[in-house]
Amino acid sequence: MAIVYVDKKPYQMNPDENLLHGCLSQGLKLPYFCWHPALGSVGACRQCAVKQFKDEHDEHGKIVMSCLTPAKEGTRISIDDPEVAAFRSAIIEGLMLNHPHDCAVCDEGGECHLQDMTVMTGHDYRRYEFDKRTFRNQNLGPLVNHEMNRCIQCYRCVRYYRDYAGGDDLNAFAMRNTVFFGRHEDGALENEFSGNLVEICPTGVFTDKTLKRHYARKWDQQFAPSVCVHCALGCNIDSGERYGTLRRVVNRYNHEVNGYFLCDRGRFGYEFVNSDRRFLYPLLKGQLTSAVQARFHLTESVTNGRVIGIGSPRASLEANFALRNLVGPQCFHSGMADGEAKLVGRMLDILRQGSMRTPTVCEIEDCDAVFILGEDITNVAPRMALAVRQSVRQQPMEIADELKIPLWMDYGVRDAMQNAKGPLYIATPYRTRLDEIATATFRAAPDDLARLGFAVAHALDSSSPSAEDFPLAGEIAHALKAAKKPLVISGTSCASEPMIQAAANVAMAAHAALSFTAPECNTVGATLMGGNSLSAAFQAVQDGQADTVIILENDLYRRAPAAEVDSFLETAAHVIVLDHLSNPTAEKAELVLPAGTFAESDGTLVSSEGRAQRFFQVFVPRNDVSASWRWLKPDHWHNLDDVLGAMATALPQLAPVRYAAPSASFRLAGAKIPRSPHRESGRTAMLVNIDVSEPKPPDDPDSALSFSMEGTPDKPPAALIPFFWSPGWNSIQAVNTYQKEIGGPLRGGHAGVRLFEPAPVNGQCYFNAIPPAFAPREGEWLLVPMFHIFGSDELSLSAPGIAELAAKPFVAMNTTDLPEGAEVDVICAGTTLRLPVRLRPDLPPGVASLPAGVAGITLPIWGKIARTT
Ligand code: SF4
Ligand code: SF4
Ligand code: FES
């Protein structure tokens, strides 16, 4: 650490960073706009000026930008010097000349970085009396709102969108002193990470359009720490509620997982919680019934029937365990499609018994050679794709190092790199968004992708088996071998066990990290819990061994062919479903129990990294909605800690899950942690239509969080941070004050607990089940799944903004026989689907593609495609 003197006081600062980073890490108040810890410095706004002195005798000094000046040993600066304070005040006055000062009607008001910095700088009087420059705003689609007049030209938006996230439809359009940040024409932003503009823009230019539909100020929302439920990566979120409506989701910084950014599915998919398709009361034979009656019916069914339970990879560990406990381990089924359960089981065996580390998302950013086998990660594990976009900068950044350009000097580094990209190889059945930054791509059917993987492993280590020599295999092997931190990514998308094994061989041979994607938010947790297969559940009912089925948060029509599910549900005498939203399975239930979503219940999810993370309810559920585990629990489990304790005893492999977050008895300075901000207004009037006296806030027996603004103002443990807010820091950039060092871990420790780490090297053997080469069939197509960030996830599809952007059903084909849009019948698995053709010349011969999640069809599968007459 270097000693830097700020206003004559010594501070320890990281010498590899700049002075702004150092000052903020020390809690000093220094305003800034264009710098961002994830984007680095460009010196565009001049707001972070400080005075720098040559030595202790220098009285005069010179004004420098702290974000552009290294924190070298012995540096002497002043923040308080009157000349530099006046400079910063003049700068913000200039930046604000055309700003509309419309805080009262601005969605950012009260949580605005510009407001915070204006106050910090002391600019409190407007002298400018002339006409302001104005712009026409654009319609940027259903997710992000645009109000350009509030812009202060800091350029963060385009730097984030283009340089960091790889978007190309947002830019700065400039003429003289008029600079416009937007698209070349109205239209939905195309980048999958556009929602981060809401947090990146320091003003109210880009705001959350979904929040606008049910707006509440930050101080009027109640928050809870939570985990995204829309893919398996487990990004950390804070959810905000008012009057029983979930208002929005914001990023909850987790240094090791999502850092500062979420994908748009994760940020905007939350609106399914407010859907009018929610179950709010129990339904018995299609009629509303009371919770008491529903519980009685559930108990009767369990007591008198031969019961089996079907769990779910999108339900919490606690909910799955409560069902397992109710029906007994022998009668519990994991609820995953058979093939998927087997594949994920293999993946976990590899990760738990092998020596390859499954990296955090943060570690993926640091990898310097990546091989992706069979996965379109932008659409399957989006935040991972954003990390891979940063990883391709690692090798070229060595040029900047050699030129002694500090890595935080963003434009200097980018100039030195000249768009150079490090090694990224992508082998998938169809083109992916990341192809544009790939060193090379390879298109083939799943079996041939697996064969490529085996060949790469063989090129790395000749003792590993291979059947064929692919020209690209040697190049990929060379890149992985030369890298300091190589990474292999694969997963379940192609439903190919040989591909998973090939990826493991490559990682073993290259001594690389290995990351597997998984389909749903708790796929890994459900697999660790175990359970019988779904087909065994079907068989049990068919054979008469069971007559009553309890289905937990699971639409079985997404797991198995429709005919099989139909027969299963019709044969079972009693079908009981717990779920949030109506779906084809729930429609066939005798009894439906309204299950709390992530916003109304507490629980634990295990991410594809193997990280168990706790989510907490943000509001007490309305009507009869209750956490699934509460519907299913025995009387002697009183709170979440009781469920976790029982689970740790029954399933030792899940015992560490208890430490994913502090227990309900945790107190900070003797108090609970408030979900409501201390500036919450109107609390006493909220329920005045019911009672003029302020009612006691509801108790929360399950967590150390209170439904109130009372509690300790200290920084809570990382897993319990409901919102980021500090004196003088009202925007989300208050996170600065929660970090040990800016951009580093939180002071409150880590959120979540990793359930598996690499085993010591123990003579691990290579897999050798190499599949035969793919052979196209005459008159048939191999149908593989195509994933979409908007549309492939079941729950987010019920959010209106996501539904608007979701891909409509199609069949993608590489053919010259049919025109784009021609209607065809796709015949497979005993089903005929009429779909329009989407021409995709990137698909290999003999391979066609359907959107993932097509009901009742387990892909890949062979099918016929016939033109309709
Ligand atoms: S739109 Fe926002 S992020 Fe972009 S330049 Fe303007 S103030 Fe900065
Ligand atoms: S990457 Fe996955 S976990 Fe992260 S925000 Fe997106 S959908 Fe949610
Ligand atoms: S933050 Fe330093 S110039 Fe903008």
Coordinates of C-alpha atoms and ligand atoms in Angstrom, one line a residue, residues 148 150-158 181 200-203 205-206, ligand 1:
M148 CA -32.4 13.1 -22.7
R150 CA -31.3 15.4 -18.1
C151 CA -28.0 14.4 -19.7
I152 CA -24.7 15.8 -18.4
Q153 CA -22.6 14.3 -21.2
C154 CA -20.5 12.1 -19.0
Y155 CA -20.4 9.4 -21.7
R156 CA -20.8 6.5 -19.2
C157 CA -23.8 5.1 -21.1
V158 CA -22.0 4.6 -24.4
F181 CA -27.2 9.7 -26.4
I200 CA -24.8 3.4 -14.9
C201 CA -26.3 6.7 -16.0
P202 CA -25.7 9.1 -13.1
T203 CA -28.9 11.1 -13.9
V205 CA -31.8 9.9 -18.6
F206 CA -32.2 6.1 -18.5
Ligands
SF4_1 S1 -27.2 9.8 -20.8 FE1 -26.5 9.6 -18.7 S2 -24.7 8.2 -18.8 FE2 -25.1 9.0 -20.9 S3 -23.8 10.8 -21.1 FE3 -25.8 11.5 -20.4 S4 -25.7 11.6 -18.2 FE4 -24.0 10.3 -18.9

